[in-house]
PDB file of C-alpha atoms in Angstrom:
ATOM      1  CA  MET N  58       0.000   0.000   0.000  1.00 81.00           C
ATOM      2  CA  GLY N  59       1.397   3.371  -0.999  1.00 85.00           C
ATOM      3  CA  LEU N  60       1.844   5.978   1.736  1.00 88.00           C
ATOM      4  CA  GLY N  61       2.757   9.625   1.309  1.00 90.00           C
ATOM      5  CA  ILE N  62       5.279   9.430   4.116  1.00 89.00           C
ATOM      6  CA  ASN N  63       7.182   6.763   2.155  1.00 92.00           C
ATOM      7  CA  CYS N  64       7.455   8.868  -1.007  1.00 95.00           C
ATOM      8  CA  LYS N  65      10.872  10.267  -1.780  1.00 97.00           C
ATOM      9  CA  LEU N  66      12.347  13.461  -3.152  1.00 97.00           C
ATOM     10  CA  TYR N  67      15.907  12.638  -4.163  1.00 98.00           C
ATOM     11  CA  ARG N  68      18.708  15.032  -5.034  1.00 98.00           C
ATOM     12  CA  ASN N  69      21.575  13.870  -7.216  1.00 98.00           C
ATOM     13  CA  THR N  70      24.875  14.558  -5.486  1.00 97.00           C
ATOM     14  CA  GLY N  71      26.894  12.796  -8.210  1.00 97.00           C
ATOM     15  CA  SER N  72      27.092  13.397 -11.941  1.00 97.00           C
ATOM     16  CA  TYR N  73      24.145  13.226 -14.329  1.00 97.00           C
ATOM     17  CA  GLY N  74      25.390  10.077 -15.988  1.00 96.00           C
ATOM     18  CA  SER N  75      26.402   8.412 -12.722  1.00 96.00           C
ATOM     19  CA  PRO N  76      23.969   9.730 -10.159  1.00 97.00           C
ATOM     20  CA  THR N  77      24.118   9.372  -6.385  1.00 97.00           C
ATOM     21  CA  TRP N  78      20.601   9.776  -5.056  1.00 98.00           C
ATOM     22  CA  THR N  79      20.289  11.352  -1.598  1.00 97.00           C
ATOM     23  CA  ALA N  80      16.818  11.741  -0.130  1.00 97.00           C
ATOM     24  CA  ILE N  81      15.811  15.171   1.159  1.00 97.00           C
ATOM     25  CA  ASP N  82      14.645  13.966   4.560  1.00 93.00           C
ATOM     26  CA  LEU N  83      13.075  17.189   5.799  1.00 95.00           C
ATOM     27  CA  VAL N  84      10.262  17.036   3.252  1.00 96.00           C
ATOM     28  CA  ALA N  85       6.883  16.943   4.976  1.00 95.00           C
ATOM     29  CA  ASP N  86       3.910  17.161   2.584  1.00 94.00           C
ATOM     30  CA  ALA N  87       4.526  17.119  -1.162  1.00 96.00           C
ATOM     31  CA  THR N  88       2.429  17.147  -4.318  1.00 97.00           C
ATOM     32  CA  LEU N  89       3.477  15.920  -7.748  1.00 97.00           C
ATOM     33  CA  THR N  90       1.452  17.387 -10.600  1.00 97.00           C
ATOM     34  CA  PRO N  91       2.108  16.169 -14.128  1.00 97.00           C
ATOM     35  CA  THR N  92      -0.230  17.964 -16.528  1.00 97.00           C
ATOM     36  CA  TRP N  93      -0.406  18.076 -20.316  1.00 97.00           C
ATOM     37  CA  ASP N  94      -1.313  21.263 -22.077  1.00 97.00           C
ATOM     38  CA  GLU N  95      -4.234  20.923 -24.412  1.00 97.00           C
ATOM     39  CA  ALA N  96      -4.950  22.173 -27.896  1.00 97.00           C
ATOM     40  CA  ASP N  97      -8.166  21.915 -29.800  1.00 97.00           C
ATOM     41  CA  GLY N  98      -7.900  19.626 -32.809  1.00 96.00           C
ATOM     42  CA  SER N  99     -11.526  19.621 -33.791  1.00 97.00           C
ATOM     43  CA  ALA N 100     -12.472  19.485 -37.463  1.00 97.00           C
ATOM     44  CA  ARG N 101     -15.607  19.421 -39.537  1.00 96.00           C
ATOM     45  CA  VAL N 102     -15.246  15.677 -39.859  1.00 96.00           C
ATOM     46  CA  SER N 103     -16.985  15.276 -36.544  1.00 96.00           C
ATOM     47  CA  TYR N 104     -19.283  17.141 -34.201  1.00 96.00           C
ATOM     48  CA  GLY N 105     -17.222  15.638 -31.415  1.00 97.00           C
ATOM     49  CA  LYS N 106     -14.489  17.774 -29.997  1.00 97.00           C
ATOM     50  CA  GLN N 107     -10.991  16.434 -30.379  1.00 97.00           C
ATOM     51  CA  THR N 108      -8.279  17.557 -28.047  1.00 97.00           C
ATOM     52  CA  GLY N 109      -4.561  17.112 -28.521  1.00 96.00           C
ATOM     53  CA  LYS N 110      -1.853  16.874 -25.885  1.00 96.00           C
ATOM     54  CA  THR N 111       0.970  19.235 -26.610  1.00 95.00           C
ATOM     55  CA  LEU N 112       3.444  19.766 -23.779  1.00 95.00           C
ATOM     56  CA  VAL N 113       3.602  18.148 -20.364  1.00 95.00           C
ATOM     57  CA  GLY N 114       4.519  20.149 -17.288  1.00 96.00           C
ATOM     58  CA  VAL N 115       5.692  18.369 -14.143  1.00 97.00           C
ATOM     59  CA  GLU N 116       5.414  20.538 -11.060  1.00 98.00           C
ATOM     60  CA  ILE N 117       6.539  19.529  -7.592  1.00 98.00           C
ATOM     61  CA  SER N 118       5.243  21.329  -4.525  1.00 98.00           C
ATOM     62  CA  ALA N 119       7.234  20.323  -1.458  1.00 97.00           C
ATOM     63  CA  LYS N 120       6.893  21.569   2.108  1.00 97.00           C
ATOM     64  CA  VAL N 121      10.356  21.313   3.650  1.00 97.00           C
ATOM     65  CA  ARG N 122      11.258  22.004   7.275  1.00 95.00           C
ATOM     66  CA  VAL N 123      13.742  24.860   7.560  1.00 95.00           C
ATOM     67  CA  SER N 124      17.243  23.824   8.596  1.00 93.00           C
ATOM     68  CA  LEU N 125      20.500  25.709   8.957  1.00 93.00           C
ATOM     69  CA  THR N 126      22.517  22.600   8.169  1.00 94.00           C
ATOM     70  CA  ASP N 127      20.587  20.099   6.033  1.00 96.00           C
ATOM     71  CA  ALA N 128      22.316  19.820   2.641  1.00 97.00           C
ATOM     72  CA  GLY N 129      19.129  18.993   0.710  1.00 97.00           C
ATOM     73  CA  TYR N 130      17.201  21.949   2.106  1.00 97.00           C
ATOM     74  CA  LEU N 131      20.151  24.278   1.520  1.00 97.00           C
ATOM     75  CA  ALA N 132      20.486  23.105  -2.093  1.00 97.00           C
ATOM     76  CA  LEU N 133      16.842  23.976  -2.770  1.00 98.00           C
ATOM     77  CA  LEU N 134      17.280  27.351  -1.075  1.00 97.00           C
ATOM     78  CA  SER N 135      20.368  28.046  -3.150  1.00 97.00           C
ATOM     79  CA  ALA N 136      18.455  27.245  -6.345  1.00 98.00           C
ATOM     80  CA  LEU N 137      15.647  29.582  -5.215  1.00 98.00           C
ATOM     81  CA  ASN N 138      18.102  32.438  -4.832  1.00 97.00           C
ATOM     82  CA  SER N 139      19.681  31.951  -8.263  1.00 97.00           C
ATOM     83  CA  GLN N 140      18.297  32.782 -11.698  1.00 97.00           C
ATOM     84  CA  SER N 141      20.170  29.902 -13.333  1.00 96.00           C
ATOM     85  CA  THR N 142      20.859  27.170 -10.768  1.00 97.00           C
ATOM     86  CA  LEU N 143      19.068  23.891 -11.440  1.00 98.00           C
ATOM     87  CA  VAL N 144      18.860  20.876  -9.144  1.00 98.00           C
ATOM     88  CA  ASP N 145      18.851  17.308 -10.493  1.00 98.00           C
ATOM     89  CA  ILE N 146      15.806  15.947  -8.683  1.00 98.00           C
ATOM     90  CA  MET N 147      14.089  12.574  -8.866  1.00 98.00           C
ATOM     91  CA  VAL N 148      10.618  12.435  -7.325  1.00 98.00           C
ATOM     92  CA  LEU N 149       9.218   8.983  -6.603  1.00 98.00           C
ATOM     93  CA  ASP N 150       6.173   7.461  -4.928  1.00 96.00           C
ATOM     94  CA  GLY N 151       8.431   5.157  -2.941  1.00 96.00           C
ATOM     95  CA  ALA N 152      12.043   4.219  -2.402  1.00 96.00           C
ATOM     96  CA  SER N 153      14.422   4.103  -5.353  1.00 97.00           C
ATOM     97  CA  THR N 154      15.129   0.430  -4.684  1.00 96.00           C
ATOM     98  CA  THR N 155      11.514  -0.788  -4.571  1.00 96.00           C
ATOM     99  CA  ASN N 156      10.374  -2.336  -7.838  1.00 96.00           C
ATOM    100  CA  GLY N 157       7.356  -0.738  -9.432  1.00 96.00           C
ATOM    101  CA  VAL N 158       7.853   2.684  -7.856  1.00 97.00           C
ATOM    102  CA  GLN N 159       7.281   5.488 -10.333  1.00 97.00           C
ATOM    103  CA  GLY N 160       8.090   9.144 -10.757  1.00 98.00           C
ATOM    104  CA  TYR N 161      10.024  11.698 -12.727  1.00 98.00           C
ATOM    105  CA  ARG N 162      13.516  13.101 -13.045  1.00 98.00           C
ATOM    106  CA  ALA N 163      14.643  16.452 -14.376  1.00 98.00           C
ATOM    107  CA  ASP N 164      16.923  19.395 -13.760  1.00 98.00           C
ATOM    108  CA  PHE N 165      14.453  21.431 -11.737  1.00 98.00           C
ATOM    109  CA  ALA N 166      14.375  25.154 -11.199  1.00 98.00           C
ATOM    110  CA  VAL N 167      12.943  26.507  -7.941  1.00 98.00           C
ATOM    111  CA  PHE N 168      10.353  29.157  -8.646  1.00 98.00           C
ATOM    112  CA  GLY N 169       9.041  29.939  -5.184  1.00 97.00           C
ATOM    113  CA  ALA N 170       9.384  29.116  -1.493  1.00 97.00           C
ATOM    114  CA  PRO N 171       7.049  31.066   0.811  1.00 97.00           C
ATOM    115  CA  GLU N 172       7.684  30.672   4.541  1.00 96.00           C
ATOM    116  CA  ASP N 173       5.000  31.028   7.205  1.00 93.00           C
ATOM    117  CA  GLN N 174       6.634  33.065  10.003  1.00 93.00           C
ATOM    118  CA  SER N 175       3.575  33.394  12.241  1.00 89.00           C
ATOM    119  CA  MET N 176       4.302  33.245  15.963  1.00 79.00           C
ATOM    120  CA  GLY N 177       3.039  29.758  16.621  1.00 75.00           C
ATOM    121  CA  ALA N 178       4.649  28.166  13.574  1.00 79.00           C
ATOM    122  CA  VAL N 179       7.577  25.827  13.168  1.00 86.00           C
ATOM    123  CA  LEU N 180       9.367  27.086  10.069  1.00 92.00           C
ATOM    124  CA  TYR N 181       8.745  25.330   6.768  1.00 95.00           C
ATOM    125  CA  ARG N 182       9.201  26.518   3.198  1.00 97.00           C
ATOM    126  CA  ASP N 183       6.735  25.562   0.455  1.00 97.00           C
ATOM    127  CA  PHE N 184       9.035  25.004  -2.529  1.00 98.00           C
ATOM    128  CA  THR N 185       7.672  25.029  -6.092  1.00 98.00           C
ATOM    129  CA  LEU N 186       9.842  23.201  -8.609  1.00 98.00           C
ATOM    130  CA  LYS N 187       9.443  22.910 -12.378  1.00 98.00           C
ATOM    131  CA  PRO N 188      11.819  21.487 -15.002  1.00 98.00           C
ATOM    132  CA  GLY N 189      14.263  24.190 -16.048  1.00 97.00           C
ATOM    133  CA  ILE N 190      16.005  24.871 -19.332  1.00 97.00           C
ATOM    134  CA  SER N 191      18.631  22.147 -19.571  1.00 97.00           C
ATOM    135  CA  ASP N 192      20.196  19.667 -21.954  1.00 97.00           C
ATOM    136  CA  ASN N 193      19.074  16.986 -19.462  1.00 97.00           C
ATOM    137  CA  LEU N 194      15.464  16.520 -20.479  1.00 96.00           C
ATOM    138  CA  LEU N 195      12.499  15.441 -18.384  1.00 97.00           C
ATOM    139  CA  LYS N 196      12.349  11.667 -17.888  1.00 97.00           C
ATOM    140  CA  SER N 197       9.745   9.369 -16.421  1.00 97.00           C
ATOM    141  CA  VAL N 198      11.127   6.881 -13.890  1.00 98.00           C
ATOM    142  CA  THR N 199      10.167   3.312 -13.079  1.00 97.00           C
ATOM    143  CA  VAL N 200      12.134   1.284 -10.587  1.00 97.00           C
ATOM    144  CA  SER N 201      13.014  -2.123 -11.962  1.00 97.00           C
ATOM    145  CA  ALA N 202      15.459  -4.714 -10.651  1.00 96.00           C
ATOM    146  CA  GLY N 203      16.059  -2.483  -7.670  1.00 95.00           C
ATOM    147  CA  ALA N 204      17.188   0.587  -9.571  1.00 96.00           C
ATOM    148  CA  PRO N 205      15.584   3.570 -11.318  1.00 97.00           C
ATOM    149  CA  VAL N 206      15.090   3.208 -15.062  1.00 97.00           C
ATOM    150  CA  PHE N 207      14.702   6.434 -17.026  1.00 97.00           C
ATOM    151  CA  SER N 208      12.494   6.829 -20.100  1.00 97.00           C
ATOM    152  CA  SER N 209      12.072   9.814 -22.380  1.00 96.00           C
ATOM    153  CA  ILE N 210       8.656  11.404 -22.693  1.00 94.00           C
ATOM    154  CA  ALA N 211       7.902   9.955 -26.085  1.00 86.00           C
ATOM    155  CA  ALA N 212       5.437  10.906 -28.786  1.00 82.00           C
TER     156      ALA N 212
ATOM    157  CA  MET C 175      19.059   2.619  26.589  1.00 70.00           C
ATOM    158  CA  SER C 176      17.092   5.328  28.378  1.00 76.00           C
ATOM    159  CA  THR C 177      13.605   6.500  27.504  1.00 88.00           C
ATOM    160  CA  ARG C 178      12.972   9.884  25.940  1.00 88.00           C
ATOM    161  CA  ILE C 179      10.698  10.997  28.756  1.00 91.00           C
ATOM    162  CA  ASN C 180      13.207  10.076  31.451  1.00 93.00           C
ATOM    163  CA  ASP C 181      15.951  11.824  29.501  1.00 90.00           C
ATOM    164  CA  LEU C 182      13.778  14.938  29.530  1.00 90.00           C
ATOM    165  CA  CYS C 183      13.141  14.592  33.278  1.00 93.00           C
ATOM    166  CA  ASP C 184      16.872  14.204  33.925  1.00 92.00           C
ATOM    167  CA  SER C 185      17.573  17.310  31.809  1.00 89.00           C
ATOM    168  CA  LEU C 186      15.038  19.243  33.878  1.00 90.00           C
ATOM    169  CA  VAL C 187      16.591  18.016  37.143  1.00 93.00           C
ATOM    170  CA  THR C 188      19.992  19.223  35.937  1.00 90.00           C
ATOM    171  CA  ALA C 189      18.595  22.538  34.748  1.00 87.00           C
ATOM    172  CA  ILE C 190      16.754  23.180  38.022  1.00 90.00           C
ATOM    173  CA  ARG C 191      19.815  22.202  40.045  1.00 92.00           C
ATOM    174  CA  ASP C 192      22.001  24.548  37.966  1.00 88.00           C
ATOM    175  CA  THR C 193      19.565  27.397  38.543  1.00 86.00           C
ATOM    176  CA  TRP C 194      18.745  26.795  42.232  1.00 92.00           C
ATOM    177  CA  PHE C 195      21.971  25.256  43.693  1.00 93.00           C
ATOM    178  CA  PRO C 196      20.164  23.318  46.456  1.00 95.00           C
ATOM    179  CA  ILE C 197      21.996  22.794  49.734  1.00 95.00           C
ATOM    180  CA  SER C 198      21.107  19.730  51.813  1.00 91.00           C
ATOM    181  CA  PRO C 199      18.451  19.008  53.032  1.00 91.00           C
ATOM    182  CA  ASP C 200      17.037  20.758  49.961  1.00 95.00           C
ATOM    183  CA  LEU C 201      17.088  18.467  46.946  1.00 94.00           C
ATOM    184  CA  VAL C 202      15.868  17.972  43.397  1.00 96.00           C
ATOM    185  CA  SER C 203      15.562  14.552  41.802  1.00 96.00           C
ATOM    186  CA  ARG C 204      13.637  12.446  39.309  1.00 96.00           C
ATOM    187  CA  GLU C 205      11.298   9.992  40.984  1.00 94.00           C
ATOM    188  CA  TYR C 206       8.411   7.611  40.353  1.00 95.00           C
ATOM    189  CA  GLU C 207       7.025   7.721  43.893  1.00 91.00           C
ATOM    190  CA  VAL C 208       7.780   9.785  46.979  1.00 89.00           C
ATOM    191  CA  ASP C 209       6.646   9.663  50.599  1.00 84.00           C
ATOM    192  CA  LEU C 210       5.318  13.034  51.694  1.00 82.00           C
ATOM    193  CA  ASP C 211       3.431  11.666  54.656  1.00 74.00           C
ATOM    194  CA  SER C 212       6.424  11.833  56.932  1.00 66.00           C
ATOM    195  CA  ALA C 213       5.987  14.680  59.372  1.00 65.00           C
ATOM    196  CA  THR C 214       9.688  15.136  59.732  1.00 72.00           C
ATOM    197  CA  PHE C 215      11.133  15.759  56.308  1.00 79.00           C
ATOM    198  CA  LEU C 216      13.224  18.868  56.177  1.00 86.00           C
ATOM    199  CA  GLY C 217      14.041  21.403  53.522  1.00 92.00           C
ATOM    200  CA  ARG C 218      12.547  22.038  50.127  1.00 95.00           C
ATOM    201  CA  ARG C 219      12.039  19.020  47.913  1.00 95.00           C
ATOM    202  CA  VAL C 220      11.618  19.264  44.156  1.00 96.00           C
ATOM    203  CA  TYR C 221      10.604  16.058  42.435  1.00 96.00           C
ATOM    204  CA  VAL C 222      10.317  15.559  38.697  1.00 96.00           C
ATOM    205  CA  PHE C 223       7.962  12.804  37.567  1.00 96.00           C
ATOM    206  CA  PRO C 224       7.480  11.408  34.063  1.00 96.00           C
ATOM    207  CA  ASP C 225       3.732  11.652  33.454  1.00 95.00           C
ATOM    208  CA  LEU C 226       2.675  10.707  29.942  1.00 94.00           C
ATOM    209  CA  TYR C 227       3.497  10.907  26.260  1.00 92.00           C
ATOM    210  CA  ALA C 228       1.190  10.865  23.276  1.00 87.00           C
ATOM    211  CA  THR C 229       1.098   9.396  19.785  1.00 89.00           C
ATOM    212  CA  PRO C 230       3.819  11.001  17.657  1.00 90.00           C
ATOM    213  CA  GLU C 231       2.910  12.927  14.524  1.00 89.00           C
ATOM    214  CA  PRO C 232       5.091  13.214  11.442  1.00 88.00           C
ATOM    215  CA  ALA C 233       6.960  16.513  11.177  1.00 89.00           C
ATOM    216  CA  SER C 234       8.722  15.462   7.993  1.00 91.00           C
ATOM    217  CA  ARG C 235       9.498  12.188   6.236  1.00 92.00           C
ATOM    218  CA  SER C 236      12.370  11.572   8.619  1.00 91.00           C
ATOM    219  CA  GLU C 237      11.186  13.196  11.872  1.00 90.00           C
ATOM    220  CA  ASP C 238       8.293  12.946  14.290  1.00 90.00           C
ATOM    221  CA  TYR C 239       6.823  15.292  16.883  1.00 88.00           C
ATOM    222  CA  GLU C 240       6.049  13.808  20.266  1.00 89.00           C
ATOM    223  CA  ASP C 241       4.412  15.524  23.219  1.00 92.00           C
ATOM    224  CA  LEU C 242       5.858  14.583  26.602  1.00 92.00           C
ATOM    225  CA  THR C 243       4.227  15.636  29.866  1.00 94.00           C
ATOM    226  CA  VAL C 244       6.146  15.839  33.127  1.00 94.00           C
ATOM    227  CA  GLN C 245       5.099  16.925  36.593  1.00 96.00           C
ATOM    228  CA  ILE C 246       7.307  18.939  38.902  1.00 96.00           C
ATOM    229  CA  LEU C 247       6.276  18.753  42.553  1.00 96.00           C
ATOM    230  CA  VAL C 248       7.615  21.287  45.046  1.00 96.00           C
ATOM    231  CA  ALA C 249       7.135  20.324  48.704  1.00 96.00           C
ATOM    232  CA  GLU C 250       8.213  22.077  51.888  1.00 95.00           C
ATOM    233  CA  ARG C 251       6.947  21.689  55.416  1.00 93.00           C
ATOM    234  CA  CYS C 252       6.556  24.775  57.525  1.00 92.00           C
ATOM    235  CA  ALA C 253       8.423  24.232  60.785  1.00 88.00           C
ATOM    236  CA  ASP C 254       7.234  27.494  62.360  1.00 87.00           C
ATOM    237  CA  VAL C 255       5.141  27.227  65.469  1.00 87.00           C
ATOM    238  CA  GLY C 256       1.476  28.009  64.967  1.00 89.00           C
ATOM    239  CA  ALA C 257      -0.343  28.712  61.734  1.00 90.00           C
ATOM    240  CA  VAL C 258       1.507  29.041  58.472  1.00 93.00           C
ATOM    241  CA  SER C 259       2.005  32.728  57.761  1.00 94.00           C
ATOM    242  CA  LYS C 260       1.015  34.354  54.519  1.00 95.00           C
ATOM    243  CA  ASP C 261       4.543  35.717  54.077  1.00 96.00           C
ATOM    244  CA  TRP C 262       5.962  32.205  54.319  1.00 96.00           C
ATOM    245  CA  LEU C 263       3.546  30.975  51.673  1.00 96.00           C
ATOM    246  CA  ASP C 264       4.049  34.019  49.443  1.00 97.00           C
ATOM    247  CA  SER C 265       7.782  33.399  49.305  1.00 96.00           C
ATOM    248  CA  ARG C 266       7.259  29.735  48.284  1.00 97.00           C
ATOM    249  CA  VAL C 267       4.720  30.677  45.613  1.00 97.00           C
ATOM    250  CA  GLN C 268       7.167  33.304  44.340  1.00 96.00           C
ATOM    251  CA  TRP C 269       9.985  30.738  44.280  1.00 96.00           C
ATOM    252  CA  VAL C 270       7.941  28.321  42.157  1.00 95.00           C
ATOM    253  CA  GLN C 271       7.149  31.125  39.728  1.00 94.00           C
ATOM    254  CA  ASP C 272      10.723  32.395  39.546  1.00 91.00           C
ATOM    255  CA  VAL C 273      12.739  29.183  39.568  1.00 90.00           C
ATOM    256  CA  ILE C 274      10.464  26.541  38.019  1.00 90.00           C
ATOM    257  CA  VAL C 275       8.050  28.445  35.788  1.00 89.00           C
ATOM    258  CA  GLY C 276      10.506  31.276  35.112  1.00 83.00           C
ATOM    259  CA  TYR C 277      13.099  28.823  33.894  1.00 75.00           C
ATOM    260  CA  LEU C 278      10.663  27.440  31.367  1.00 71.00           C
ATOM    261  CA  ASP C 279       9.902  30.928  30.110  1.00 70.00           C
ATOM    262  CA  ARG C 280      13.595  31.293  29.291  1.00 67.00           C
ATOM    263  CA  VAL C 281      13.433  28.259  27.020  1.00 63.00           C
ATOM    264  CA  ARG C 282      11.399  30.305  24.575  1.00 60.00           C
ATOM    265  CA  ASN C 283      14.396  32.570  23.979  1.00 59.00           C
ATOM    266  CA  GLU C 284      17.113  30.004  24.632  1.00 59.00           C
ATOM    267  CA  PRO C 285      15.833  26.781  23.047  1.00 56.00           C
ATOM    268  CA  ALA C 286      19.235  25.131  23.326  1.00 54.00           C
ATOM    269  CA  ILE C 287      18.652  24.742  27.077  1.00 55.00           C
ATOM    270  CA  LEU C 288      16.609  21.616  26.551  1.00 64.00           C
ATOM    271  CA  GLY C 289      17.883  20.558  23.157  1.00 67.00           C
ATOM    272  CA  ASP C 290      15.016  19.626  20.867  1.00 73.00           C
ATOM    273  CA  HIS C 291      12.322  20.036  23.541  1.00 80.00           C
ATOM    274  CA  TRP C 292      10.261  23.156  23.937  1.00 80.00           C
ATOM    275  CA  PRO C 293       7.326  23.818  26.293  1.00 82.00           C
ATOM    276  CA  GLN C 294       3.907  23.742  24.656  1.00 82.00           C
ATOM    277  CA  SER C 295       1.665  24.242  27.655  1.00 85.00           C
ATOM    278  CA  ARG C 296       1.769  24.266  31.430  1.00 88.00           C
ATOM    279  CA  GLU C 297      -0.610  24.160  34.346  1.00 93.00           C
ATOM    280  CA  VAL C 298       0.336  25.193  37.866  1.00 94.00           C
ATOM    281  CA  GLU C 299      -1.475  24.061  40.982  1.00 95.00           C
ATOM    282  CA  VAL C 300      -0.270  26.910  43.177  1.00 96.00           C
ATOM    283  CA  TYR C 301      -0.764  25.059  46.468  1.00 96.00           C
ATOM    284  CA  ASP C 302      -2.772  22.148  47.876  1.00 94.00           C
ATOM    285  CA  ARG C 303      -5.168  23.503  50.485  1.00 94.00           C
ATOM    286  CA  GLU C 304      -5.735  20.226  52.305  1.00 93.00           C
ATOM    287  CA  SER C 305      -2.010  19.544  52.717  1.00 91.00           C
ATOM    288  CA  LEU C 306      -1.513  23.062  54.021  1.00 93.00           C
ATOM    289  CA  VAL C 307      -4.321  22.909  56.551  1.00 92.00           C
ATOM    290  CA  GLU C 308      -3.760  19.373  57.817  1.00 89.00           C
ATOM    291  CA  ARG C 309       0.004  19.044  57.645  1.00 89.00           C
ATOM    292  CA  LYS C 310       1.407  22.596  57.259  1.00 92.00           C
ATOM    293  CA  LEU C 311       2.822  21.334  53.984  1.00 93.00           C
ATOM    294  CA  PHE C 312       3.317  23.607  50.979  1.00 95.00           C
ATOM    295  CA  LEU C 313       2.688  21.472  47.934  1.00 95.00           C
ATOM    296  CA  SER C 314       2.781  22.945  44.444  1.00 97.00           C
ATOM    297  CA  VAL C 315       2.523  20.940  41.222  1.00 96.00           C
ATOM    298  CA  VAL C 316       3.657  22.245  37.851  1.00 95.00           C
ATOM    299  CA  SER C 317       2.498  20.128  34.916  1.00 95.00           C
ATOM    300  CA  ILE C 318       4.302  20.858  31.648  1.00 91.00           C
ATOM    301  CA  THR C 319       3.898  19.427  28.182  1.00 90.00           C
ATOM    302  CA  PHE C 320       6.979  19.594  25.984  1.00 88.00           C
ATOM    303  CA  ARG C 321       7.084  19.001  22.259  1.00 86.00           C
ATOM    304  CA  HIS C 322      10.043  17.020  21.048  1.00 84.00           C
ATOM    305  CA  LEU C 323      11.364  16.660  17.516  1.00 84.00           C
ATOM    306  CA  TYR C 324      13.214  13.390  16.921  1.00 84.00           C
ATOM    307  CA  THR C 325      14.185  10.932  14.260  1.00 86.00           C
ATOM    308  CA  PRO C 326      12.507   7.558  14.972  1.00 84.00           C
TER     309      PRO C 326
END
């Protein structure tokens, strides 16, 4: 049975071709939203509307507990505060060694990270990540034989 | 391996001792049960009891929050002849506020005092009327709930 608490947000601390996946442990709640843009492809051939999928966006919203020392949190914060820094992230609905687990991988840019500083709050940041402009394209991930397998988003 | 709640109690005993500097027969210690029925105990006794802890909640994928409740009992018998004076009681009530409750107020600004524990709520029974009337015993109970962040 899948549980949110067992989902993983991994950061690559190695190279793109030979990744070392390190989980960002201070993630609390997270939402993964893959969504295709739509375009109308209707024609006189049918009264039925026809809709085409054009581009897929994969957005990650992750609530991360603030830390002065956690490397994963600090990497996301660094990407927030840079116009160009991307973070090689793999988001999965389970551990990267559990067969059948699925997700995505891309060089993500951090577009926002609001922080609730109200008096009764423990500090968290709500990071918003989307694939950035990179030669390393968005991949879907399926774990097979105990390791992530990456597939291009194909036509 | 010690329990988290007893570790907290021991930290409180150390913190109270480092603030108060009790001189015998005064004492502060962690206990499960104490005998306050003796009519002859001397000095001011501060006892820290583990009370309860609740179901932890996830704070992140690697950490949980847990609420731990402890009770701090302050007991002192009035050895003065006759009725217990208001001044005597006022000074004990003041001491509980300054040393026990006041210490916990500092934790808000100095969280490193108790590591990853911080006080969430407290309730103070200022004095027990029956103990005062029947045994000239000042008995004050401070119940505090701490929240603790830990990696299970």
